[in-house]
mmCIF file of C-alpha atoms and ligand atoms in Angstrom:
data_model
loop_
_atom_site.group_PDB
_atom_site.id
_atom_site.type_symbol
_atom_site.label_atom_id
_atom_site.label_comp_id
_atom_site.label_asym_id
_atom_site.label_seq_id
_atom_site.Cartn_x
_atom_site.Cartn_y
_atom_site.Cartn_z
ATOM 1 C CA UNK A 1071 85.818 174.312 68.586
ATOM 2 C CA UNK A 1072 87.265 177.281 66.675
ATOM 3 C CA UNK A 1073 85.188 178.630 63.788
ATOM 4 C CA UNK A 1074 86.881 177.204 60.701
ATOM 5 C CA UNK A 1075 86.410 177.003 56.994
ATOM 6 C CA UNK A 1076 87.115 173.277 57.145
ATOM 7 C CA UNK A 1077 84.233 170.974 56.232
ATOM 8 C CA UNK A 1078 82.422 169.972 59.420
ATOM 9 C CA UNK A 1079 81.910 166.249 60.045
ATOM 10 C CA UNK A 1080 79.329 165.091 62.543
ATOM 11 C CA UNK A 1081 80.712 161.801 63.916
ATOM 12 C CA UNK A 1082 78.031 159.753 65.647
ATOM 13 C CA UNK A 1083 79.587 157.223 68.013
ATOM 14 C CA UNK A 1084 82.938 159.061 68.260
ATOM 15 C CA UNK A 1085 83.720 157.425 71.615
ATOM 16 C CA UNK A 1086 83.524 153.820 70.412
ATOM 17 C CA UNK A 1087 86.206 151.535 69.004
ATOM 18 C CA UNK A 1088 86.040 152.633 65.362
ATOM 19 C CA UNK A 1089 85.016 156.181 66.291
ATOM 20 C CA UNK A 1090 87.986 156.800 68.549
ATOM 21 C CA UNK A 1091 90.492 155.680 65.902
ATOM 22 C CA UNK A 1092 88.761 157.589 63.127
ATOM 23 C CA UNK A 1093 88.485 160.762 65.208
ATOM 24 C CA UNK A 1094 92.188 160.668 65.976
ATOM 25 C CA UNK A 1095 93.051 160.491 62.283
ATOM 26 C CA UNK A 1096 90.553 163.119 61.170
ATOM 27 C CA UNK A 1097 91.898 165.624 63.678
ATOM 28 C CA UNK A 1098 95.541 164.793 62.942
ATOM 29 C CA UNK A 1099 95.056 165.554 59.246
ATOM 30 C CA UNK A 1100 93.865 169.109 60.014
ATOM 31 C CA UNK A 1101 91.461 169.152 57.060
ATOM 32 C CA UNK A 1102 88.205 168.738 59.007
ATOM 33 C CA UNK A 1103 86.429 170.084 62.039
ATOM 34 C CA UNK A 1104 84.568 167.382 63.921
ATOM 35 C CA UNK A 1105 81.477 167.473 66.087
ATOM 36 C CA UNK A 1106 81.521 164.149 67.926
ATOM 37 C CA UNK A 1107 78.525 162.679 69.711
ATOM 38 C CA UNK A 1108 78.593 159.882 72.275
ATOM 39 C CA UNK A 1109 77.669 159.178 75.860
ATOM 40 C CA UNK A 1110 81.134 157.854 76.649
ATOM 41 C CA UNK A 1111 84.434 159.663 76.170
ATOM 42 C CA UNK A 1112 86.914 157.378 77.978
ATOM 43 C CA UNK A 1113 88.632 156.348 74.745
ATOM 44 C CA UNK A 1114 89.000 159.933 73.459
ATOM 45 C CA UNK A 1115 90.106 161.830 76.584
ATOM 46 C CA UNK A 1116 93.319 162.897 74.839
ATOM 47 C CA UNK A 1117 91.351 164.586 72.056
ATOM 48 C CA UNK A 1118 88.729 166.481 74.045
ATOM 49 C CA UNK A 1119 90.666 169.775 74.043
ATOM 50 C CA UNK A 1120 91.596 169.636 70.365
ATOM 51 C CA UNK A 1121 90.803 173.004 68.761
ATOM 52 C CA UNK A 1122 89.009 171.401 65.804
ATOM 53 C CA UNK A 1123 86.855 169.138 67.951
ATOM 54 C CA UNK A 1124 83.593 169.687 69.771
ATOM 55 C CA UNK A 1125 82.461 166.788 71.943
ATOM 56 C CA UNK A 1126 78.749 166.580 72.666
ATOM 57 C CA UNK A 1127 77.887 164.172 75.431
ATOM 58 C CA UNK A 1128 74.486 163.024 74.257
ATOM 59 C CA UNK A 1129 72.603 159.896 73.441
ATOM 60 C CA UNK A 1130 73.140 159.180 69.756
ATOM 61 C CA UNK A 1131 69.427 158.291 69.552
ATOM 62 C CA UNK A 1132 68.287 161.653 70.934
ATOM 63 C CA UNK A 1133 66.848 163.200 67.775
ATOM 64 C CA UNK A 1134 66.266 166.620 69.359
ATOM 65 C CA UNK A 1135 69.903 166.832 70.470
ATOM 66 C CA UNK A 1136 71.233 165.610 67.115
ATOM 67 C CA UNK A 1137 69.239 167.790 64.734
ATOM 68 C CA UNK A 1138 71.081 171.106 65.341
ATOM 69 C CA UNK A 1139 74.471 169.319 65.240
ATOM 70 C CA UNK A 1140 73.699 167.705 61.919
ATOM 71 C CA UNK A 1141 72.383 171.020 60.597
ATOM 72 C CA UNK A 1142 75.852 172.545 61.277
ATOM 73 C CA UNK A 1143 77.650 169.735 59.378
ATOM 74 C CA UNK A 1144 78.188 168.904 55.744
ATOM 75 C CA UNK A 1145 79.103 165.231 56.319
ATOM 76 C CA UNK A 1146 77.583 162.799 58.809
ATOM 77 C CA UNK A 1147 79.394 159.559 59.656
ATOM 78 C CA UNK A 1148 77.171 157.182 61.586
ATOM 79 C CA UNK A 1149 78.898 154.389 63.482
ATOM 80 C CA UNK A 1150 75.968 153.762 65.756
ATOM 81 C CA UNK A 1151 75.211 150.044 66.112
ATOM 82 C CA UNK A 1152 74.572 147.215 68.502
ATOM 83 C CA UNK A 1153 76.870 144.771 66.748
ATOM 84 C CA UNK A 1154 77.579 142.015 69.234
ATOM 85 C CA UNK A 1155 76.084 138.578 68.354
ATOM 86 C CA UNK A 1156 75.248 137.809 71.997
ATOM 87 C CA UNK A 1157 72.724 140.696 71.862
ATOM 88 C CA UNK A 1158 71.011 139.292 68.761
ATOM 89 C CA UNK A 1159 69.720 136.270 70.695
ATOM 90 C CA UNK A 1160 69.140 138.036 74.027
ATOM 91 C CA UNK A 1161 67.869 141.554 73.157
ATOM 92 C CA UNK A 1162 66.594 141.351 69.562
ATOM 93 C CA UNK A 1163 64.010 144.157 69.935
ATOM 94 C CA UNK A 1164 66.687 146.635 70.942
ATOM 95 C CA UNK A 1165 68.964 145.368 68.166
ATOM 96 C CA UNK A 1166 66.306 146.060 65.540
ATOM 97 C CA UNK A 1167 65.331 149.445 67.006
ATOM 98 C CA UNK A 1168 68.873 150.749 67.298
ATOM 99 C CA UNK A 1169 70.156 149.370 64.020
ATOM 100 C CA UNK A 1170 67.106 150.139 61.905
ATOM 101 C CA UNK A 1171 64.479 152.408 63.467
ATOM 102 C CA UNK A 1172 66.687 155.052 65.060
ATOM 103 C CA UNK A 1173 68.745 155.889 61.970
ATOM 104 C CA UNK A 1174 65.602 156.696 59.953
ATOM 105 C CA UNK A 1175 65.480 160.282 61.248
ATOM 106 C CA UNK A 1176 69.063 160.715 60.188
ATOM 107 C CA UNK A 1177 68.249 159.654 56.654
ATOM 108 C CA UNK A 1178 65.311 162.082 56.478
ATOM 109 C CA UNK A 1179 67.330 165.005 57.802
ATOM 110 C CA UNK A 1180 70.356 164.374 55.557
ATOM 111 C CA UNK A 1181 68.081 164.038 52.565
ATOM 112 C CA UNK A 1182 66.233 167.279 53.361
ATOM 113 C CA UNK A 1183 69.365 169.321 54.164
ATOM 114 C CA UNK A 1184 71.884 167.820 51.739
ATOM 115 C CA UNK A 1185 74.442 166.296 54.130
ATOM 116 C CA UNK A 1186 76.511 163.401 52.823
ATOM 117 C CA UNK A 1187 75.635 160.410 54.995
ATOM 118 C CA UNK A 1188 78.379 157.806 55.465
ATOM 119 C CA UNK A 1189 76.536 154.944 57.122
ATOM 120 C CA UNK A 1190 78.321 151.969 58.640
ATOM 121 C CA UNK A 1191 76.515 148.722 57.911
ATOM 122 C CA UNK A 1192 77.980 145.221 58.252
ATOM 123 C CA UNK A 1193 79.530 142.340 56.331
ATOM 124 C CA UNK A 1194 76.851 140.286 58.039
ATOM 125 C CA UNK A 1195 74.211 141.452 55.520
ATOM 126 C CA UNK A 1196 75.608 138.726 53.241
ATOM 127 C CA UNK A 1197 74.594 136.131 55.868
ATOM 128 C CA UNK A 1198 75.672 132.586 55.082
ATOM 129 C CA UNK A 1199 77.263 131.509 51.839
ATOM 130 C CA UNK A 1200 74.939 130.076 49.213
ATOM 131 C CA UNK A 1201 77.207 127.006 49.251
ATOM 132 C CA UNK A 1202 76.496 126.416 52.961
ATOM 133 C CA UNK A 1203 72.738 126.658 52.456
ATOM 134 C CA UNK A 1204 72.791 124.381 49.418
ATOM 135 C CA UNK A 1205 74.985 121.880 51.276
ATOM 136 C CA UNK A 1206 77.747 122.232 48.711
ATOM 137 C CA UNK A 1207 80.479 122.228 51.344
ATOM 138 C CA UNK A 1208 83.689 124.152 51.579
ATOM 139 C CA UNK A 1209 84.752 123.889 47.960
ATOM 140 C CA UNK A 1210 82.127 126.284 46.717
ATOM 141 C CA UNK A 1211 82.140 128.660 49.679
ATOM 142 C CA UNK A 1212 85.191 130.642 48.690
ATOM 143 C CA UNK A 1213 83.488 132.965 46.235
ATOM 144 C CA UNK A 1214 84.257 136.604 46.876
ATOM 145 C CA UNK A 1215 81.344 138.659 48.175
ATOM 146 C CA UNK A 1216 80.598 141.464 45.758
ATOM 147 C CA UNK A 1217 78.746 144.581 46.920
ATOM 148 C CA UNK A 1218 76.530 144.853 43.862
ATOM 149 C CA UNK A 1219 75.860 141.280 42.782
ATOM 150 C CA UNK A 1220 76.033 138.838 45.725
ATOM 151 C CA UNK A 1221 72.635 137.830 47.180
ATOM 152 C CA UNK A 1222 71.879 138.079 50.904
ATOM 153 C CA UNK A 1223 71.228 134.676 52.535
ATOM 154 C CA UNK A 1224 69.735 134.735 56.034
ATOM 155 C CA UNK A 1225 68.145 132.052 58.226
ATOM 156 C CA UNK A 1226 64.494 131.647 59.328
ATOM 157 C CA UNK A 1227 62.717 133.908 61.846
ATOM 158 C CA UNK A 1228 63.421 131.761 64.884
ATOM 159 C CA UNK A 1229 67.124 131.968 64.144
ATOM 160 C CA UNK A 1230 67.313 135.381 65.806
ATOM 161 C CA UNK A 1231 71.013 135.625 65.077
ATOM 162 C CA UNK A 1232 69.949 137.217 61.819
ATOM 163 C CA UNK A 1233 67.877 140.048 63.317
ATOM 164 C CA UNK A 1234 70.917 142.320 63.154
ATOM 165 C CA UNK A 1235 71.756 141.443 59.553
ATOM 166 C CA UNK A 1236 68.098 141.901 58.565
ATOM 167 C CA UNK A 1237 67.891 145.279 60.341
ATOM 168 C CA UNK A 1238 71.061 146.519 58.667
ATOM 169 C CA UNK A 1239 69.920 145.140 55.333
ATOM 170 C CA UNK A 1240 66.633 147.043 55.571
ATOM 171 C CA UNK A 1241 68.558 150.153 56.617
ATOM 172 C CA UNK A 1242 70.726 149.795 53.516
ATOM 173 C CA UNK A 1243 67.642 149.301 51.358
ATOM 174 C CA UNK A 1244 66.018 152.383 52.887
ATOM 175 C CA UNK A 1245 69.125 154.476 52.233
ATOM 176 C CA UNK A 1246 69.277 153.155 48.677
ATOM 177 C CA UNK A 1247 65.603 154.030 48.158
ATOM 178 C CA UNK A 1248 66.069 157.571 49.489
ATOM 179 C CA UNK A 1249 69.042 157.965 47.180
ATOM 180 C CA UNK A 1250 66.973 156.730 44.257
ATOM 181 C CA UNK A 1251 63.803 158.696 44.947
ATOM 182 C CA UNK A 1252 64.689 161.609 47.236
ATOM 183 C CA UNK A 1253 68.211 162.577 46.223
ATOM 184 C CA UNK A 1254 69.959 161.407 49.415
ATOM 185 C CA UNK A 1255 73.733 161.554 49.067
ATOM 186 C CA UNK A 1256 75.195 158.522 50.818
ATOM 187 C CA UNK A 1257 77.985 155.977 51.104
ATOM 188 C CA UNK A 1258 77.473 152.599 52.802
ATOM 189 C CA UNK A 1259 80.411 150.839 54.477
ATOM 190 C CA UNK A 1260 80.385 147.087 55.119
ATOM 191 C CA UNK A 1261 83.135 146.300 57.654
ATOM 192 C CA UNK A 1262 84.731 142.858 57.768
ATOM 193 C CA UNK A 1263 85.735 142.165 61.386
ATOM 194 C CA UNK A 1264 87.807 145.220 62.228
ATOM 195 C CA UNK A 1265 90.213 144.610 65.093
ATOM 196 C CA UNK A 1266 92.590 146.804 67.054
ATOM 197 C CA UNK A 1267 93.308 148.267 70.449
ATOM 198 C CA UNK A 1268 90.236 149.594 72.322
ATOM 199 C CA UNK A 1269 87.895 147.052 70.726
ATOM 200 C CA UNK A 1270 84.976 145.716 72.798
ATOM 201 C CA UNK A 1271 85.431 145.040 76.524
ATOM 202 C CA UNK A 1272 86.385 142.408 79.062
ATOM 203 C CA UNK A 1273 83.375 141.096 81.007
ATOM 204 C CA UNK A 1274 83.524 142.087 84.667
ATOM 205 C CA UNK A 1275 85.991 144.906 83.972
ATOM 206 C CA UNK A 1276 84.261 147.304 81.602
ATOM 207 C CA UNK A 1277 81.207 145.442 80.321
ATOM 208 C CA UNK A 1278 78.970 142.433 80.750
ATOM 209 C CA UNK A 1279 77.836 139.486 78.643
ATOM 210 C CA UNK A 1280 79.782 137.995 75.763
ATOM 211 C CA UNK A 1281 81.896 140.311 73.569
ATOM 212 C CA UNK A 1282 83.168 139.443 70.098
ATOM 213 C CA UNK A 1283 85.729 136.726 69.549
ATOM 214 C CA UNK A 1284 88.873 138.826 69.928
ATOM 215 C CA UNK A 1285 87.854 140.007 73.395
ATOM 216 C CA UNK A 1286 86.578 136.531 74.369
ATOM 217 C CA UNK A 1287 89.925 134.978 73.514
ATOM 218 C CA UNK A 1288 91.879 137.770 75.225
ATOM 219 C CA UNK A 1289 89.768 137.413 78.343
ATOM 220 C CA UNK A 1290 90.481 133.675 78.390
ATOM 221 C CA UNK A 1291 94.215 134.172 77.793
ATOM 222 C CA UNK A 1292 94.578 136.854 80.434
ATOM 223 C CA UNK A 1293 92.526 134.952 83.032
ATOM 224 C CA UNK A 1294 94.208 131.619 82.283
ATOM 225 C CA UNK A 1295 90.962 130.021 81.152
ATOM 226 C CA UNK A 1296 90.337 127.810 78.085
ATOM 227 C CA UNK A 1297 89.534 129.487 74.769
ATOM 228 C CA UNK A 1298 86.094 128.335 73.642
ATOM 229 C CA UNK A 1299 85.579 127.276 70.033
ATOM 230 C CA UNK A 1300 81.953 127.696 69.041
ATOM 231 C CA UNK A 1301 80.717 124.679 67.046
ATOM 232 C CA UNK A 1302 84.276 123.487 66.573
ATOM 233 C CA UNK A 1303 85.679 126.836 65.376
ATOM 234 C CA UNK A 1304 85.142 125.958 61.727
ATOM 235 C CA UNK A 1305 83.626 129.303 60.713
ATOM 236 C CA UNK A 1306 86.022 131.589 58.943
ATOM 237 C CA UNK A 1307 86.550 135.321 59.185
ATOM 238 C CA UNK A 1308 88.652 137.965 57.535
ATOM 239 C CA UNK A 1309 90.183 140.177 60.252
ATOM 240 C CA UNK A 1310 90.968 143.725 59.207
ATOM 241 C CA UNK A 1311 93.235 146.049 61.140
ATOM 242 C CA UNK A 1312 91.658 149.279 62.286
ATOM 243 C CA UNK A 1313 94.291 151.503 60.623
ATOM 244 C CA UNK A 1314 93.379 150.014 57.239
ATOM 245 C CA UNK A 1315 89.706 150.626 58.012
ATOM 246 C CA UNK A 1316 90.381 154.250 58.925
ATOM 247 C CA UNK A 1317 92.401 154.633 55.699
ATOM 248 C CA UNK A 1318 89.324 153.477 53.796
ATOM 249 C CA UNK A 1319 87.057 156.116 55.342
ATOM 250 C CA UNK A 1320 89.684 158.792 54.669
ATOM 251 C CA UNK A 1321 89.853 157.592 51.054
ATOM 252 C CA UNK A 1322 86.074 158.014 50.780
ATOM 253 C CA UNK A 1323 86.323 161.559 52.124
ATOM 254 C CA UNK A 1324 89.113 162.263 49.635
ATOM 255 C CA UNK A 1325 87.075 160.870 46.708
ATOM 256 C CA UNK A 1326 83.560 162.252 47.289
ATOM 257 C CA UNK A 1327 82.466 161.953 43.659
ATOM 258 C CA UNK A 1328 83.610 158.338 43.327
ATOM 259 C CA UNK A 1329 82.165 157.385 46.736
ATOM 260 C CA UNK A 1330 78.788 158.937 46.004
ATOM 261 C CA UNK A 1331 75.880 156.509 46.415
ATOM 262 C CA UNK A 1332 78.166 153.488 46.541
ATOM 263 C CA UNK A 1333 78.420 150.519 48.893
ATOM 264 C CA UNK A 1334 81.947 149.423 49.831
ATOM 265 C CA UNK A 1335 83.218 146.191 51.368
ATOM 266 C CA UNK A 1336 86.046 147.157 53.700
ATOM 267 C CA UNK A 1337 88.079 144.122 54.676
ATOM 268 C CA UNK A 1338 91.399 142.423 54.055
ATOM 269 C CA UNK A 1339 90.767 139.248 52.019
ATOM 270 C CA UNK A 1340 94.371 138.116 52.612
ATOM 271 C CA UNK A 1341 93.686 137.820 56.350
ATOM 272 C CA UNK A 1342 91.225 134.932 56.330
ATOM 273 C CA UNK A 1343 91.426 132.308 59.122
ATOM 274 C CA UNK A 1344 89.131 129.764 60.705
ATOM 275 C CA UNK A 1345 88.295 130.542 64.328
ATOM 276 C CA UNK A 1346 90.177 127.392 65.391
ATOM 277 C CA UNK A 1347 93.262 128.702 63.566
ATOM 278 C CA UNK A 1348 92.728 132.114 65.136
ATOM 279 C CA UNK A 1349 92.769 130.572 68.617
ATOM 280 C CA UNK A 1350 96.075 128.824 67.909
ATOM 281 C CA UNK A 1351 97.645 131.958 66.376
ATOM 282 C CA UNK A 1352 96.573 134.021 69.384
ATOM 283 C CA UNK A 1353 97.969 131.473 71.826
ATOM 284 C CA UNK A 1354 101.330 131.547 70.028
ATOM 285 C CA UNK A 1355 101.439 135.350 69.962
ATOM 286 C CA UNK A 1356 100.341 135.595 73.593
ATOM 287 C CA UNK A 1357 103.139 133.247 74.666
ATOM 288 C CA UNK A 1358 105.617 135.424 72.793
ATOM 289 C CA UNK A 1359 104.294 138.774 74.066
ATOM 290 C CA UNK A 1360 104.196 137.528 77.640
ATOM 291 C CA UNK A 1361 107.445 135.573 77.322
ATOM 292 C CA UNK A 1362 105.752 132.428 78.644
ATOM 293 C CA UNK A 1363 107.690 129.162 78.495
ATOM 294 C CA UNK A 1364 106.552 126.676 75.808
ATOM 295 C CA UNK A 1365 105.319 124.226 78.452
ATOM 296 C CA UNK A 1366 102.950 126.870 79.913
ATOM 297 C CA UNK A 1367 99.637 125.246 79.118
ATOM 298 C CA UNK A 1368 96.817 127.151 77.441
ATOM 299 C CA UNK A 1369 93.726 125.065 76.791
ATOM 300 C CA UNK A 1370 91.152 125.130 73.992
ATOM 301 C CA UNK A 1371 87.681 123.719 74.483
ATOM 302 C CA UNK A 1372 84.599 123.265 72.258
ATOM 303 C CA UNK A 1373 81.149 124.650 72.947
ATOM 304 C CA UNK A 1374 77.791 124.506 71.224
ATOM 305 C CA UNK A 1375 76.713 127.888 69.756
ATOM 306 C CA UNK A 1376 73.245 127.817 71.350
ATOM 307 C CA UNK A 1377 74.766 126.910 74.704
ATOM 308 C CA UNK A 1378 77.006 129.992 74.623
ATOM 309 C CA UNK A 1379 74.696 132.516 72.984
ATOM 310 C CA UNK A 1380 71.220 131.077 73.612
ATOM 311 C CA UNK A 1381 68.598 129.530 71.329
ATOM 312 C CA UNK A 1382 68.432 131.070 67.877
ATOM 313 C CA UNK A 1383 72.192 131.297 67.347
ATOM 314 C CA UNK A 1384 73.406 130.485 63.863
ATOM 315 C CA UNK A 1385 76.649 131.515 62.237
ATOM 316 C CA UNK A 1386 78.076 133.039 59.101
ATOM 317 C CA UNK A 1387 80.237 130.227 57.769
ATOM 318 C CA UNK A 1388 82.531 132.311 55.632
ATOM 319 C CA UNK A 1389 82.770 135.831 54.233
ATOM 320 C CA UNK A 1390 85.606 136.977 52.014
ATOM 321 C CA UNK A 1391 85.148 140.422 50.513
ATOM 322 C CA UNK A 1392 85.844 141.489 46.987
ATOM 323 C CA UNK A 1393 87.562 144.833 47.485
ATOM 324 C CA UNK A 1394 87.923 145.537 43.773
ATOM 325 C CA UNK A 1395 85.493 148.465 43.934
ATOM 326 C CA UNK A 1396 87.279 150.211 46.806
ATOM 327 C CA UNK A 1397 90.623 149.620 45.077
ATOM 328 C CA UNK A 1398 89.318 151.024 41.788
ATOM 329 C CA UNK A 1399 87.280 154.000 42.977
ATOM 330 C CA UNK A 1400 89.096 154.973 46.171
ATOM 331 C CA UNK A 1401 92.633 153.716 45.468
ATOM 332 C CA UNK A 1402 92.390 151.978 48.838
ATOM 333 C CA UNK A 1403 94.494 148.966 49.705
ATOM 334 C CA UNK A 1404 94.650 147.192 53.089
ATOM 335 C CA UNK A 1405 98.246 146.795 54.249
ATOM 336 C CA UNK A 1406 98.335 145.146 57.655
ATOM 337 C CA UNK A 1407 98.746 141.361 57.602
ATOM 338 C CA UNK A 1408 97.046 139.066 60.090
ATOM 339 C CA UNK A 1409 100.053 138.424 62.338
ATOM 340 C CA UNK A 1410 100.787 142.110 62.698
ATOM 341 C CA UNK A 1411 97.124 142.991 63.222
ATOM 342 C CA UNK A 1412 96.733 140.365 65.942
ATOM 343 C CA UNK A 1413 99.936 141.331 67.674
ATOM 344 C CA UNK A 1414 99.074 145.040 67.801
ATOM 345 C CA UNK A 1415 95.532 144.317 68.958
ATOM 346 C CA UNK A 1416 96.629 141.865 71.628
ATOM 347 C CA UNK A 1417 99.330 144.210 72.919
ATOM 348 C CA UNK A 1418 96.637 146.887 73.210
ATOM 349 C CA UNK A 1419 94.536 144.562 75.405
ATOM 350 C CA UNK A 1420 97.537 143.605 77.532
ATOM 351 C CA UNK A 1421 98.486 147.251 78.097
ATOM 352 C CA UNK A 1422 94.958 148.321 78.938
ATOM 353 C CA UNK A 1423 93.663 145.362 80.947
ATOM 354 C CA UNK A 1424 96.553 143.845 82.905
ATOM 355 C CA UNK A 1425 96.195 146.154 85.912
ATOM 356 C CA UNK A 1426 92.428 146.454 85.576
ATOM 357 C CA UNK A 1427 92.044 142.682 85.687
ATOM 358 C CA UNK A 1428 94.211 142.458 88.790
ATOM 359 C CA UNK A 1429 92.057 145.132 90.459
ATOM 360 C CA UNK A 1430 88.818 143.385 89.446
ATOM 361 C CA UNK A 1431 89.760 140.156 91.241
HETATM 362 C C1 LIG B 11 80.004 140.265 64.464
HETATM 363 C C2 LIG B 11 78.815 141.101 64.002
HETATM 364 O O1 LIG B 11 77.639 140.370 64.047
HETATM 365 C C3 LIG B 11 79.069 141.621 62.620
HETATM 366 O O2 LIG B 11 78.042 142.411 62.178
HETATM 367 C C4 LIG B 11 80.290 142.442 62.608
HETATM 368 O O3 LIG B 11 80.493 142.925 61.300
HETATM 369 C C5 LIG B 11 81.435 141.591 63.043
HETATM 370 O O4 LIG B 11 81.180 141.032 64.343
HETATM 371 C C6 LIG B 11 82.669 142.411 63.091
HETATM 372 O O5 LIG B 11 83.355 142.446 64.105
HETATM 373 O O6 LIG B 11 82.919 143.051 62.079
HETATM 374 P P1 LIG B 11 80.924 137.814 64.056
HETATM 375 O O7 LIG B 11 82.111 137.806 63.157
HETATM 376 O O8 LIG B 11 80.092 136.578 64.020
HETATM 377 O O9 LIG B 11 80.039 139.084 63.701
HETATM 378 O O10 LIG B 11 81.394 138.090 65.573
HETATM 379 P P2 LIG B 11 82.215 137.337 66.679
HETATM 380 O O11 LIG B 11 81.380 137.324 67.909
HETATM 381 O O12 LIG B 11 83.548 137.970 66.771
HETATM 382 O O13 LIG B 11 82.346 135.815 66.192
HETATM 383 C C7 LIG B 11 83.282 135.379 65.232
HETATM 384 C C8 LIG B 11 83.317 133.870 65.261
HETATM 385 O O14 LIG B 11 83.954 133.454 66.467
HETATM 386 C C9 LIG B 11 81.950 133.173 65.258
HETATM 387 O O15 LIG B 11 82.048 132.019 64.492
HETATM 388 C C10 LIG B 11 81.730 132.801 66.708
HETATM 389 O O16 LIG B 11 80.858 131.706 66.862
HETATM 390 C C11 LIG B 11 83.146 132.484 67.132
HETATM 391 N N1 LIG B 11 83.444 132.585 68.595
HETATM 392 C C12 LIG B 11 83.119 133.684 69.307
HETATM 393 C C13 LIG B 11 84.108 131.521 69.211
HETATM 394 O O17 LIG B 11 84.409 130.481 68.592
HETATM 395 N N2 LIG B 11 84.407 131.626 70.549
HETATM 396 C C14 LIG B 11 84.102 132.701 71.294
HETATM 397 O O18 LIG B 11 84.424 132.719 72.504
HETATM 398 C C15 LIG B 11 83.447 133.775 70.647
#
């Protein structure tokens, strides 16, 4: 990396789904120099020689390796997370350690040295809707989730699904406390189901276990298997295209005073669907992208959540973000509608996995 007068951003998890898209944009803008840390660089090969980029192949949990890199930076963006629900019921200790314990050193160092910490959290901190817990049904579950007023509603201990939400919630509370008492400068981002090319993995090709729903459905479509609807596919999600998400982070960087010590929901409330509707939309788009005849059969099946993920699986029934704060303070507005977001994401999977799947057989 050339010595520059640009602000230096330390991007932890630069080789992941969000990291690779964000890195691309940060470098394209020319306003920042980036030190990126990850163990994998497959998704960012095309950026490795960029003059404003230094890639450090290191474990993002290796405090000794990170400390000098953070010391050279003025902004730290931490994307590090184990954020796949299958892990919450199978490897909860690791989920809590990686999502809560490991980032603590980062908080201490940023607080001591004055770096602005942009920490990715999750929309899952909101848990279930109050309406679902109170048995009020769908009518009352549509309230927008507000960063500063909505309570967090999680399940009991044995419902290990919530270990991730609880870990991230405690991380947020710790960051808030350090901001309050020790002058930490921070911004917390709560993503609402970002999707796009390079998201997750296909089991047996470049990962194992059960990825998130987009990759599960793409795996099924591309292998000619039925799409599985967990507990009937009644849960609802807001899917947000990655370019809109990257715009939001850039808007934070462009509005440092307004973003200071704030929590932002980043999601597209106009893109809400039930998972059953998502399956049907994806089948229709897949038929179109692959030019399959209408009679080409693609099946949908139902599966119990605990059967797929293991005991302790529960679900978020619904989460629609209020984005009023990000609109007001950051002038951010998501632009990509659901159809477009799904089509671009699915085309990305088709381009990347068609040959790889053939080779894996
Ligand atoms: C996960 C993480 O836990 C969140 O923290 C994260 O913010 C979020 O992904 C995200 O991508 O932003 P979740 O939305 O529950 O949360 O993740 P998915 O595994 O994608 O599940 C979405 C819904 O699809 C759930 O209702 C799940 O039961 C369902 N699903 C999943 C199916 O019906 N079939 C499948 O094959 C897979």
